[in-house]
Structure formats: structure tokens, C-alpha cells
Amino acid sequence: MSERQDVVVAGGGYVGLSLALALKAADPGLSVAVVEPKPPAALRRDGRASAVASAARAMLDRLGVWSSIAPAAQPITEMVVTDSRVGDAVRPVFLTFGGALEDGTPFAHMVPNAAMVGALLDAAMATGIGLIAPDSVSSFETGPGATRLTLASGRRIEAGLLVACDGARSRLRDLAGIRTVRWDYGQSGIVTTIAHERPHEGRAEEHFLPSGPFAILPLADDAEGRHRSSLVWSERSDEARRLVEGDDFTFALELERRFGRHLGAVRQAGPRHAYPLGLTLARDWVRPRFALCGDAAHGIHPIAGQGLNIGFRDAAALAEVLIEARRLGQDVGAFDVLERYQLWRRYDAFEMGMVTDVLNRLFSNDLTPIRLIRDIGLGLVDRLPGLKRRFIREAAGIGGDMPRLLRGEAI
Amino acid sequence: MSAAPASTVDDAEIRRFSAMAAEWWNPAGKFRPLHKFNPVRLGYIKQEVSARFGRDAQAPDAFAGLSLLDIGCGGGLLSEPMARLGASVVGADASETNIEVARLHAAEAGLAIDYRATTAEDLAASGATFDVVLAMEIVEHVADVGLFVSTVAGMVRPGGLLIMATLNRTLKSYALAIVGAEYVLRWLPRGTHDWRKFLTPAELSRHIEASGLTVIDRVGVVYDPLRDRWSRNARDLDVNYMLLAQRG
């Protein structure tokens, strides 16, 4: 007889781990396993950082991991948006946001992925979640009482539900026969960490350059006390490849042209990677005994920094739907149960995908009339306190039909 | 040969449901309305049984150790959740086909449920008694309401509960449950329900109280077409409703 699990989560990133943890915390009687292709040590070495919105932080707090992430987290205390060309000596500031919500908490933190995933892994181990790594789900066959998984190692598992948290290029989504709506922006996001002379004072900057948005996001100082920021730099894909694969000197030069000198001398303090940017939206989120969660359901443009936050929103909503079903004695893999999750999340993610798409098209542009329109728009937002508050709340991930965990409540 | 014993089973009704039995477990199929309806009645059962038996209504195993009868269990849409919550469940249905479907499905789900193709009378005659008896969406299909209610009520142990769900006999229920559900929306096959057999809450309560139980709660169930969801409503018992009764 093969092993039986109530829920198998494919993908041990922050979405998969937080889903597993949320389920196990609410119902210790539920058997949950996470299957991850990378060895756990590699997950703890991820050099990237993510913007964690206030609502996502509340969820991490509720899951008991925020306290171990907090020392590495940098609150974003101010956000500046400019519209400029690369060569502009002075970048007119169109929009500034104080980085706090009405209650004084920062609307977001920059968190190193390694710290976040590390804390989630530790908590998952402590609550009795089975971590199967390195291994991956190579095939599955959905029967009436369970879905039968075969892992790459040959291990077999019967699962009540398989949740694919395996990223924007989800293989399990394809195996489930779920089609996507997708388009490629012809842009890539260059991601790296830089060190700079002067402290950033918790200020995040987003410069809308003609080739795409260029964001500087504040990181906590490293162990040697160096001031650091995370860069997300969009360029046309061919240009991005040239920059990432080229020599350090060219990269440093191009970096300085865009970054400016306001934080003093700048140098690279981490490896650089380029990720092709595209919009991928799954047409369906669920099948019997199968659900998509996080980027597997929606890979969106990082322009508004919302990818991670809607991923947490999915995890919180799915956990809530499944736990509610368990409390009623329902089968967690039943299609009508999973449909509630799809109904709750699919439109929201679609809307976010469209908004980020329009923002990107509007801002990755150098045509004078379009610049004029968007600058008037940004200027207006800056002068209308109500609208601005609304934007801050959106960026903090607050609003809509929020899952309980994102409100900081138990399921 | 002696004459056939008094029975609450109506043969024509059984044939109609047997024909549909294979579809029981497809939430997108013919029984979609029942699958949609399931969470609201499960929620009520969970809440009330937990409250009366001192269990934690949030616990996924709140019914551990309770014996429960699901009379008119059909394909097992209620029996399976009750078993998952920890109850020892007897699922009874007069239709052999339904019981076969239910057994097959429970085996696939790995649930131990005692399914029996039998009638309420035969079960009662065997002397079986339970902490909880569920008679959901069944009384409107039986031939002799008085006999049926006294039979199921007789199987409730002292301190135990009887929960019944059915349709009220009002103009509104005619419009919604017959014209709406069977003719306009086609949720249910035509002829699923006979409006004349519907009982008002007062009529059903009289039958229950005549059987020695006390009706302790009644609640309406209403459909919200915008959210495609059913919910409880304490005041509107005009169409679907549930009654909770206890043996003192």
C-alpha cells in the first residue's frame, strides 16, 4: 500500500510553505506534505529579497514566523515615484507616500527570501509537516477517492488534494491540462543587491524609465554594517541579457547612470539575475483534487510589487476554504469545495494582472503625450489625499474580501 | 400469505431516485443543487449537535463517539461528512441502488460507514437507537408522514437529537421549489417533488411532539441567487426549513 496524505503541496517556496503551515496550525489532525525539487539548504540560500506588504506580514505573524524574520526585515518608511529619462539630471518627483498606514505600521517591509523561507521551513518542521526534498511530482492520476502521485524518486503517495505551488511555469498546471492566457512583455527584470555609501533611511524609489520601471528597495544593513538596497530593473530582454552576462564594469556604469548619485558611490553586492517578464493567468484554478496557488495561477508584472502578496492571499484563502470544509466534514479535494476558492481568488488575481499590465504599458513608454497624461495623473494622485490613502492601502494588501489570516486572525 | 405490513415507502418515489443514483457524487451533475445545499445543512448539524453534546464546534473530530443515523441517505452526501467528523454512522435508504452507490463511494474515500438498504420501520424493529437521527429532505417523499416521524423519533435515545429538513407548503414554495427549481432553472428533474406532500413547520412539529420529542429550534434556509449560495435565516421558513428536536 502506498502512503496516504490529506494534502500534498508541490513547491516549497514561501507560498507552498505558508499554505502547509496555515493548514497544519489550524488542524493538526490533517496530514500535510511538501514536495520540493531543491534540497532544503539551497532554499535557505536564495539571495533575493521581497516586498512583504502589511497584510502578508500579519499572516506571517499569525503563523508564528514573523518574530524570526523581523531582525532581517527593513521597514519601508517612504515611497517616491518619478517619471524620467535615463539622462535626466534632475528627476521630477511626482508622487511621495509616507510609508505608514493610519495606525502607524509600515505598509511594507523588504525581507530577504532566505530569512523568510528559512523561518517557514523551521516552523514547518516543528509542526510535523512532511518535507520531501529534493524530490518532485512527476505524474499524477486523479481517481474518485484520491489522486495517485508518482514522485521522481519513484515514491508513491495517495493524496486527497494536490496543490501546485510550483511557480509561473508550473509543470503540474500543464499536466492537469489547465490552459493559460499569457503574453510576453519582451522585457526582463534584472534583480540584484547593491551596496551604497549613504543610508537609504527606509526610502523606496520607483523611477519610470522608458525601458521599464527601475525600483530601488531598501534592505537592512548587512553584518558588516554596509547600507544595501535591492534593485529591480526592467529592460528589453536582449539588453537585460547583455547587462547580466556582460562584464562587471559595463554593468556598474549602466547602473550608476540610472541609479544616480544621491546615495553616494554604488557597487554591486550580490549576483545578478535576469527574469523574463510576462503575464500568465490560468484559465481555471482548480480541478477535482487539484488546485493552483501563487505564481502557478498568476504570474504578473512586478511593477507594483504585488506578486508575493497575492500569492500569500491565495494561500490564506485556500487554507481558509479547506479548513472550513474540514470543520463540516467535507472532502478537501472535492470539486465543489475547491470551486469556492476559485470563485474567491480568480477574479481578484485577474484584476491585479490587468492593472499591472496597464501600468507597465503606460509607463514603459517615451511618447510625449503619454508622458504628459501619466504625469498629470501622478500629480493628481499626489494632491488627492483620499486617492493616495487608497493606493497605500492597496500596496499594503488591505481591502476586498480578505482571508482571516491576512487580517492577522486565526482561521 | 399475510397482507403487506404498513410501510412508509412509496414505490414510485424509489424508482425515480434510483434512476438518478449514479449521478449522486458529481458536484457538477444533476445533484449540483444538493451539493450546493450541503454546506448550510452540515453547518447547522455541526453547530447544534456540538452544542447539545458539549463538543467544540470548530473541531474536525467533534462527533467522535456519537452514534448517528442518516435516514434516506441517498448516495451518502451527509453520511460521509458525519463519518469524517468522527460519528459512527448508519446510513439507511430504501433504494438498493443508492446504497450500492454509497458503499462504493465510501470505500473509495476510505470511510467506514454502515450502509443498509432498509426502511425506517425495519431498522426501528431491530431495536436500533442513536444519539442523533437525521431525516433530511426525506419526509416530503414518504407515503405516511405520521408513521415515518414516529418511527424515526422512536430511534432517538434519551437526550438525543432528531434533525429534520424539508419544504414548507406555501405559495412561495410552489413558485420557487416547483416552478422555479423544476421548470425554470431545471435544477431538479420535473416531478422530483409533489407540492401537496409538503408540510408546514407547525404540521411537522405536531407529528414530532406527538412522538414524545420536543422541538427546540427551527430555522429557514434561503437561496441567494447573486452569490449562488444557501444560508440560514431564522425568520424566513417559507420554502426550505430545518427543525431540531430533542428527547427529554
XYZ file of C-alpha atoms in Angstrom:
659
model
C 0.000 0.000 0.000
C 1.279 3.453 -0.812
C 1.491 6.240 1.710
C -1.541 8.473 2.238
C -1.544 12.256 2.811
C -4.564 14.520 3.099
C -2.826 17.373 1.282
C 0.358 17.369 -0.794
C 1.828 20.763 -1.634
C 4.141 20.731 -4.653
C 6.675 23.534 -4.236
C 8.451 24.602 -1.054
C 8.645 28.329 -1.713
C 7.030 30.847 0.593
C 3.551 30.262 -0.857
C 3.711 26.476 -0.540
C 5.254 26.553 2.925
C 2.857 29.163 4.299
C -0.118 27.204 2.940
C 1.146 23.993 4.559
C 1.813 25.797 7.819
C -1.587 27.520 7.855
C -3.350 24.183 7.319
C -1.349 22.349 9.960
C -1.694 25.164 12.510
C -5.475 25.235 12.145
C -5.916 21.463 12.081
C -3.058 19.361 13.481
C -5.000 16.223 12.558
C -4.580 16.955 8.860
C -1.615 15.217 7.242
C 0.320 17.617 5.021
C 3.485 17.048 2.987
C 5.550 19.467 0.917
C 7.462 18.183 -2.101
C 10.320 20.439 -3.200
C 12.829 19.813 -6.007
C 15.660 21.742 -4.328
C 17.443 20.490 -1.210
C 16.361 22.495 1.886
C 19.830 24.041 2.244
C 19.502 25.595 -1.228
C 16.161 27.190 -0.298
C 17.862 28.947 2.593
C 20.443 30.425 0.231
C 18.077 32.394 -2.050
C 19.821 35.754 -2.445
C 16.747 37.718 -3.499
C 14.543 39.920 -1.374
C 10.807 40.554 -1.479
C 8.467 43.342 -0.509
C 6.144 41.955 2.152
C 3.010 44.059 2.452
C 1.403 44.775 5.788
C -1.343 42.161 5.348
C 1.178 39.463 4.416
C 3.223 40.413 7.469
C 0.119 39.987 9.649
C -0.244 36.491 8.230
C 3.421 35.602 8.865
C 2.934 36.900 12.402
C -0.155 34.741 12.900
C 1.800 31.728 11.609
C 4.386 32.443 14.288
C 7.324 33.165 11.979
C 7.456 36.958 11.769
C 9.446 37.295 15.000
C 12.324 35.329 13.485
C 12.113 37.239 10.180
C 11.857 40.700 11.761
C 15.576 41.185 12.585
C 16.410 40.871 8.865
C 13.459 42.978 7.680
C 13.687 46.606 6.604
C 10.533 48.717 7.011
C 9.713 50.900 4.017
C 9.044 54.285 5.562
C 8.678 56.351 2.407
C 7.990 55.724 -1.242
C 8.962 58.063 -4.088
C 7.773 57.764 -7.664
C 9.409 59.668 -10.520
C 8.942 59.776 -14.246
C 12.185 60.332 -16.068
C 14.558 59.547 -18.895
C 17.868 57.895 -18.136
C 19.941 61.005 -18.833
C 17.823 63.415 -16.761
C 19.986 65.197 -14.240
C 17.041 66.070 -12.037
C 14.145 63.670 -11.747
C 10.915 65.449 -11.027
C 9.186 63.780 -8.120
C 5.518 63.295 -8.862
C 4.410 61.237 -6.007
C 5.608 60.679 -2.481
C 3.965 58.411 0.017
C 4.611 58.371 3.701
C 5.147 54.678 4.291
C 2.700 54.228 7.130
C -0.900 53.148 7.390
C -3.396 55.016 9.554
C -2.296 53.032 12.604
C 1.389 53.912 12.108
C 2.625 50.476 10.974
C 4.755 50.484 7.798
C 2.790 49.381 4.734
C 5.574 47.061 3.674
C 8.893 45.530 4.676
C 11.740 44.378 2.490
C 12.590 40.859 3.547
C 15.427 38.615 2.347
C 13.831 35.497 0.825
C 16.366 33.297 2.603
C 15.240 34.582 6.020
C 11.553 34.199 5.169
C 11.820 30.725 3.652
C 14.204 29.654 6.436
C 11.741 30.696 9.142
C 8.862 28.995 7.320
C 10.908 25.779 6.905
C 11.806 25.723 10.611
C 8.185 26.235 11.611
C 7.004 23.595 9.132
C 9.432 21.034 10.575
C 8.360 21.892 14.111
C 4.657 21.343 13.344
C 5.102 17.923 11.764
C 4.761 18.758 8.094
C 6.500 16.144 5.961
C 9.198 17.754 3.828
C 10.077 15.587 0.863
C 13.147 17.210 -0.716
C 14.861 17.044 -3.064
C 12.087 15.339 -5.000
C 9.276 16.360 -7.319
C 5.886 15.170 -8.506
C 6.493 13.649 -11.906
C 2.952 12.488 -12.615
C -0.439 12.139 -11.027
C -3.648 10.350 -11.786
C -6.893 11.521 -10.254
C -9.235 8.791 -9.132
C -12.513 9.007 -7.199
C -11.110 8.791 -3.650
C -7.620 10.206 -4.096
C -5.096 11.404 -6.595
C -2.198 8.998 -7.016
C 1.149 10.767 -7.226
C 4.371 9.341 -8.524
C 7.469 11.256 -7.478
C 10.686 11.496 -9.471
C 12.324 9.184 -6.902
C 9.676 6.557 -7.609
C 7.936 7.147 -4.256
C 4.154 6.878 -4.480
C 1.655 8.919 -2.481
C -2.131 8.869 -2.397
C -3.313 12.396 -1.742
C -6.735 13.809 -1.003
C -5.626 17.025 -2.671
C -2.605 18.132 -4.692
C -1.810 21.859 -4.605
C 0.577 23.169 -7.246
C 2.758 25.969 -5.879
C 5.432 25.356 -8.481
C 5.722 28.835 -9.929
C 4.772 30.746 -13.049
C 5.993 27.994 -15.369
C 4.077 25.343 -13.410
C 4.586 21.900 -14.886
C 1.767 20.458 -12.807
C -0.613 23.042 -14.256
C 0.245 21.719 -17.719
C -0.094 18.117 -16.556
C -3.560 18.960 -15.200
C -4.456 20.242 -18.659
C -5.168 23.754 -17.420
C -4.603 26.314 -20.119
C -3.304 29.817 -19.562
C -3.688 33.248 -21.034
C -0.185 34.613 -21.470
C 1.836 37.233 -23.122
C 5.443 38.200 -23.031
C 6.430 41.805 -22.448
C 9.759 41.396 -24.268
C 11.162 42.773 -21.022
C 13.259 41.100 -18.382
C 13.663 42.053 -14.770
C 17.248 42.326 -13.609
C 17.428 41.598 -9.907
C 20.464 42.213 -7.753
C 21.629 43.628 -4.446
C 23.740 46.766 -4.267
C 25.697 48.466 -1.521
C 25.754 52.259 -1.285
C 27.666 54.833 0.716
C 24.806 56.685 2.387
C 21.853 55.153 4.288
C 18.544 54.949 2.428
C 16.503 55.924 5.511
C 13.903 53.331 4.566
C 13.049 55.067 1.325
C 11.824 53.081 -1.680
C 12.113 54.651 -5.131
C 10.411 53.746 -8.348
C 11.653 55.502 -11.484
C 9.620 55.062 -14.602
C 12.271 54.908 -17.293
C 11.326 54.440 -20.942
C 12.660 50.858 -20.962
C 10.536 49.990 -17.938
C 10.336 50.592 -14.209
C 13.533 50.792 -12.156
C 12.921 50.201 -8.478
C 15.280 50.699 -5.555
C 14.049 48.935 -2.449
C 15.730 49.421 0.924
C 17.336 46.428 2.657
C 18.568 46.145 6.211
C 22.312 46.767 6.630
C 24.409 43.622 6.353
C 26.561 42.125 9.130
C 29.424 44.499 8.294
C 27.097 47.467 8.564
C 27.036 48.194 4.820
C 23.981 50.040 3.550
C 22.165 47.961 0.960
C 19.252 48.081 -1.413
C 17.575 45.596 -3.670
C 17.237 46.522 -7.341
C 14.512 45.514 -9.714
C 15.417 46.866 -13.075
C 13.349 46.167 -16.181
C 14.932 46.325 -19.596
C 14.213 44.973 -23.043
C 15.130 41.297 -22.828
C 18.126 41.462 -25.221
C 19.540 44.445 -23.349
C 18.963 42.724 -19.979
C 20.794 39.627 -21.139
C 23.717 41.756 -22.336
C 23.893 43.515 -18.965
C 23.652 40.407 -16.823
C 26.047 38.310 -18.856
C 28.447 41.161 -19.607
C 31.382 42.329 -17.524
C 31.071 43.981 -14.123
C 32.477 47.267 -15.358
C 29.767 47.837 -18.008
C 27.078 46.821 -15.553
C 28.384 49.208 -12.885
C 28.470 52.041 -15.405
C 24.906 51.451 -16.628
C 23.755 51.032 -13.044
C 25.181 54.375 -11.988
C 23.607 56.172 -14.969
C 20.195 55.009 -13.836
C 20.673 54.981 -10.103
C 22.009 58.497 -9.731
C 24.396 59.646 -7.009
C 22.001 60.557 -4.220
C 23.077 57.572 -2.081
C 26.758 58.120 -2.808
C 29.000 55.600 -4.543
C 27.222 52.410 -5.532
C 28.554 48.921 -6.078
C 27.174 45.517 -6.703
C 26.853 43.369 -3.593
C 25.323 40.193 -4.950
C 24.936 38.086 -8.070
C 22.732 39.488 -10.831
C 19.936 37.564 -12.484
C 17.504 38.358 -15.271
C 13.953 37.001 -15.249
C 11.779 37.265 -18.353
C 8.651 39.282 -17.535
C 5.318 38.108 -18.761
C 1.727 37.876 -17.727
C 0.457 34.336 -17.189
C -3.054 33.801 -15.941
C -4.505 30.315 -15.505
C -7.956 29.954 -17.051
C -9.030 27.618 -14.262
C -7.583 27.366 -10.791
C -9.000 24.023 -9.784
C -9.746 20.521 -10.990
C -11.064 17.661 -8.862
C -8.376 17.064 -6.175
C -6.122 19.718 -7.736
C -5.610 23.432 -7.102
C -3.205 26.122 -8.275
C -1.795 28.602 -5.796
C 0.570 31.580 -6.126
C 2.509 32.212 -9.325
C 1.301 28.896 -10.760
C -2.110 30.565 -11.016
C -0.944 34.060 -11.929
C 2.467 35.342 -12.925
C 2.045 39.100 -13.056
C 4.312 42.032 -13.827
C 6.368 43.039 -10.777
C 5.687 46.759 -11.404
C 3.580 47.178 -8.281
C 5.436 44.600 -6.201
C 2.269 42.568 -5.721
C 3.224 39.073 -6.912
C 4.241 37.826 -3.483
C 1.308 39.445 -1.760
C -1.344 37.937 -3.959
C 0.480 34.635 -3.514
C 0.024 34.947 0.252
C -3.584 35.920 -0.355
C -4.130 32.696 -2.333
C -2.503 30.601 0.378
C -4.600 32.249 3.100
C -7.840 31.886 1.124
C -7.185 28.262 0.160
C -6.261 27.347 3.739
C -9.448 29.000 4.992
C -11.680 27.213 2.466
C -10.076 23.824 3.203
C -10.253 24.241 6.977
C -13.909 25.340 6.775
C -14.587 22.219 4.713
C -12.806 20.019 7.288
C -14.939 21.523 10.044
C -18.052 20.484 8.126
C -16.637 17.017 7.499
C -16.327 17.644 3.760
C -13.756 16.084 1.467
C -10.993 18.696 0.986
C -10.348 17.514 -2.564
C -13.995 17.712 -3.675
C -14.543 19.930 -6.666
C -17.370 21.924 -5.075
C -15.111 22.742 -2.112
C -12.263 23.851 -4.385
C -14.662 25.886 -6.517
C -15.243 28.181 -3.524
C -11.529 29.005 -3.544
C -11.531 29.617 -7.281
C -14.563 31.880 -7.023
C -12.927 33.834 -4.214
C -9.498 34.342 -5.774
C -9.592 34.126 -9.547
C -11.190 37.464 -10.288
C -9.007 39.337 -7.803
C -5.809 37.951 -9.353
C -7.079 38.620 -12.851
C -7.814 42.231 -11.916
C -4.347 42.653 -10.396
C -2.820 41.138 -13.537
C -4.683 43.634 -15.714
C -3.831 46.641 -13.539
C -0.122 45.821 -13.520
C -0.261 45.217 -17.274
C -1.816 48.604 -17.958
C 0.611 50.318 -15.564
C 3.552 48.743 -17.346
C 2.282 49.687 -20.807
C 1.604 53.205 -19.641
C 4.977 53.683 -18.021
C 7.338 51.775 -20.346
C 6.894 54.487 -22.877
C 8.672 57.570 -24.098
C 5.968 59.210 -26.231
C 5.457 62.798 -25.096
C 1.624 62.781 -24.975
C 1.643 59.620 -22.883
C 4.256 61.018 -20.540
C 2.153 64.132 -20.165
C -1.014 62.215 -19.369
C 0.623 59.951 -16.808
C 2.442 62.848 -15.157
C -0.807 64.757 -14.779
C -2.296 61.574 -13.368
C 0.537 61.085 -10.871
C 0.401 64.748 -9.902
C -3.326 64.447 -9.277
C -2.886 61.370 -7.122
C -0.313 63.284 -5.114
C -2.774 66.082 -4.421
C -5.794 63.973 -3.568
C -5.338 62.555 -0.067
C -8.270 60.124 -0.377
C -6.935 58.526 -3.537
C -3.450 58.370 -2.115
C -4.695 56.622 1.016
C -6.472 54.135 -1.218
C -3.213 53.442 -3.130
C -1.315 52.925 0.093
C -3.967 50.502 1.324
C -3.795 48.609 -1.969
C 0.006 48.441 -1.721
C -0.359 47.161 1.839
C -2.638 44.404 0.564
C -5.621 45.590 2.564
C -9.113 45.652 1.152
C -11.520 43.406 -0.696
C -12.809 40.184 0.815
C -9.734 39.460 2.950
C -8.949 35.973 4.215
C -8.780 35.854 8.024
C -5.050 35.138 8.179
C -4.295 38.354 6.290
C -6.284 40.251 8.899
C -3.969 38.672 11.452
C -6.726 36.380 12.745
C -6.703 32.601 13.175
C -8.682 30.618 10.598
C -49.698 -15.073 2.963
C -50.325 -12.199 5.257
C -51.057 -8.727 3.969
C -48.069 -6.446 3.347
C -47.116 -4.640 6.577
C -47.810 -0.932 6.884
C -44.947 0.854 5.135
C -43.824 4.445 4.687
C -42.133 3.655 1.380
C -43.700 4.915 -1.826
C -42.513 2.631 -4.689
C -42.776 5.255 -7.415
C -40.514 7.600 -5.441
C -37.827 4.937 -5.030
C -37.733 4.167 -8.747
C -37.325 7.834 -9.582
C -34.300 8.279 -7.330
C -32.641 5.009 -8.276
C -32.511 6.180 -11.848
C -30.557 9.202 -10.727
C -28.255 7.413 -8.293
C -25.179 7.168 -10.498
C -25.122 10.926 -10.667
C -25.080 11.401 -6.876
C -21.452 12.217 -6.464
C -20.881 14.545 -9.369
C -20.956 18.089 -7.933
C -21.362 19.494 -11.440
C -24.042 16.964 -12.374
C -27.719 16.539 -11.683
C -27.248 16.704 -7.923
C -25.430 20.012 -8.059
C -28.286 21.709 -6.125
C -27.883 19.215 -3.296
C -24.086 19.673 -3.256
C -24.654 23.432 -3.142
C -27.169 22.955 -0.343
C -24.928 20.632 1.663
C -22.682 23.182 3.468
C -25.612 25.029 5.052
C -27.221 21.899 6.500
C -23.824 20.499 7.541
C -23.120 23.797 9.306
C -26.406 23.589 11.222
C -25.924 19.954 12.209
C -22.348 20.629 13.310
C -23.339 23.617 15.394
C -26.390 22.114 17.095
C -25.012 18.631 17.755
C -21.786 20.147 19.134
C -23.747 22.500 21.397
C -26.084 19.793 22.794
C -23.352 17.199 23.292
C -20.768 19.619 24.708
C -18.368 19.367 21.752
C -16.113 22.027 20.181
C -17.944 23.125 17.031
C -14.622 24.089 15.403
C -13.027 20.684 15.903
C -12.752 18.468 12.829
C -13.457 15.403 15.008
C -16.243 16.886 17.130
C -18.596 13.906 16.690
C -16.182 11.233 17.926
C -18.070 8.566 19.842
C -21.569 9.653 18.775
C -23.850 7.193 17.024
C -25.786 8.682 14.158
C -28.474 7.515 11.772
C -28.875 9.144 8.364
C -32.274 8.010 7.172
C -32.851 8.389 3.449
C -29.100 8.704 2.992
C -29.155 8.559 -0.800
C -25.621 8.372 -2.171
C -24.165 9.332 1.213
C -23.790 13.102 0.809
C -24.428 13.579 4.539
C -23.251 10.224 5.860
C -19.683 10.748 4.641
C -19.151 14.151 6.316
C -20.696 12.771 9.529
C -18.246 9.848 9.458
C -15.322 12.231 8.822
C -16.381 14.222 11.885
C -15.961 11.037 13.890
C -19.522 9.722 14.284
C -20.310 6.014 13.881
C -22.802 6.287 11.070
C -25.607 4.068 9.909
C -26.817 5.196 6.506
C -30.188 3.774 5.557
C -32.037 4.074 2.292
C -34.882 2.071 0.864
C -33.250 2.077 -2.561
C -30.784 -0.763 -3.145
C -29.130 1.260 -5.932
C -28.485 4.259 -3.698
C -26.933 2.024 -1.070
C -24.678 0.397 -3.667
C -23.533 3.823 -4.880
C -22.971 4.983 -1.302
C -20.984 1.850 -0.350
C -18.792 2.135 -3.407
C -18.043 5.781 -2.756
C -17.313 5.326 0.952
C -14.866 2.531 0.138
C -13.070 4.820 -2.323
C -12.926 7.554 0.301
C -11.635 5.108 2.913
C -14.595 5.695 5.261
C -16.239 3.023 7.376
C -19.989 3.597 7.174
C -22.650 1.009 7.922
C -24.917 1.359 4.883
C -28.126 -0.624 4.858
C -30.757 -0.991 2.195
C -33.665 -0.955 4.570
C -36.617 1.070 5.718
C -37.033 3.145 8.856
C -39.600 0.629 10.154
C -37.327 -2.399 9.736
C -34.453 -0.556 11.365
C -36.664 0.505 14.278
C -37.998 -3.053 14.592
C -34.406 -4.288 15.024
C -34.234 -2.165 18.189
C -31.526 0.218 16.922
C -31.225 3.570 18.721
C -28.955 6.569 18.114
C -27.627 9.771 19.692
C -28.525 11.677 16.554
C -31.072 10.886 13.858
C -31.008 12.870 10.622
C -34.028 12.862 8.331
C -33.049 15.443 5.768
C -35.072 16.118 2.626
C -36.935 12.849 3.085
C -40.260 13.416 4.830
C -41.724 15.106 1.752
C -41.216 11.834 -0.151
C -42.780 9.336 2.281
C -46.264 7.876 1.974
C -47.327 8.064 5.630
C -45.849 11.070 7.426
C -47.233 10.246 10.882
C -45.858 6.714 10.814
C -42.500 7.859 9.427
C -41.986 10.582 12.030
C -42.966 8.387 14.958
C -40.688 5.629 13.647
C -37.580 7.825 13.303
C -38.335 9.674 16.553
C -38.560 6.310 18.291
C -34.929 5.615 17.445
C -33.667 8.736 19.259
C -32.052 7.906 22.618
C -32.956 9.932 25.733
C -31.109 13.251 25.489
C -30.559 12.611 21.782
C -31.476 14.756 18.792
C -33.662 14.483 15.727
C -32.929 16.900 12.892
C -35.352 17.151 10.012
C -35.184 19.260 6.877
C -37.958 19.659 4.364
C -40.039 22.087 2.304
C -42.885 24.232 3.543
C -46.289 24.180 1.801
C -46.738 27.830 0.842
C -47.422 29.754 -2.336
C -43.803 30.846 -2.279
C -42.531 27.265 -2.078
C -44.777 26.362 -5.015
C -43.314 29.211 -7.009
C -39.685 28.546 -6.051
C -39.341 24.821 -5.388
C -41.705 23.540 -8.080
C -41.984 26.172 -10.798
C -38.540 27.695 -10.192
C -36.346 24.707 -9.395
C -38.018 22.086 -11.598
C -39.329 24.082 -14.552
C -37.417 27.338 -14.921
C -33.922 26.628 -13.577
C -34.159 22.844 -14.180
C -32.124 22.230 -11.016
C -34.262 19.201 -10.321
C -35.967 16.795 -12.717
C -39.664 17.554 -13.123
C -41.733 15.526 -10.710
C -38.991 15.361 -8.051
C -41.365 16.967 -5.591
C -45.106 16.842 -5.114
C -46.101 20.149 -3.551
C -49.191 18.649 -1.921
C -46.937 16.419 0.194
C -45.041 19.367 1.661
C -45.561 20.042 5.372
C -45.736 23.316 7.237
C -43.391 23.685 10.249
C -46.433 23.552 12.510
C -47.690 20.291 10.990
C -44.274 18.668 11.174
C -43.789 19.913 14.755
C -47.127 18.348 15.753
C -46.018 14.976 14.364
C -42.699 15.233 16.194
C -44.203 16.271 19.509
C -46.804 13.518 19.222
C -43.839 11.124 19.132
C -42.600 12.316 22.531
C -39.850 14.696 21.402
C -39.653 18.456 21.999
C -38.980 20.801 19.095
C -36.226 23.101 20.369
C -35.240 25.052 17.264
C -36.475 25.858 13.786
C -34.649 27.728 11.061
C -35.254 28.668 7.444
C -32.819 28.100 4.598
C -32.790 30.669 1.820
C -31.033 30.870 -1.506
C -29.040 33.940 -2.506
C -29.023 33.960 -6.317
C -26.312 36.623 -6.559
C -23.772 34.637 -4.568
C -25.168 31.258 -5.664
C -25.158 30.222 -2.043
C -27.620 28.988 0.579
C -27.722 30.436 4.038
C -29.698 30.117 7.242
C -32.426 32.599 8.044
C -34.163 32.477 11.408
C -37.321 34.239 10.172
C -37.920 33.021 6.634
C -39.228 29.447 6.835
C -41.431 29.880 3.760
C -39.600 27.461 1.468
C -36.811 25.283 2.927
C -36.542 24.788 6.670
C -34.947 22.600 9.342
C -36.333 21.504 12.708
C -34.330 20.392 15.714
C -35.989 18.162 18.328
C -34.738 16.509 21.487
C -35.879 13.569 23.538
C -36.002 14.758 27.146
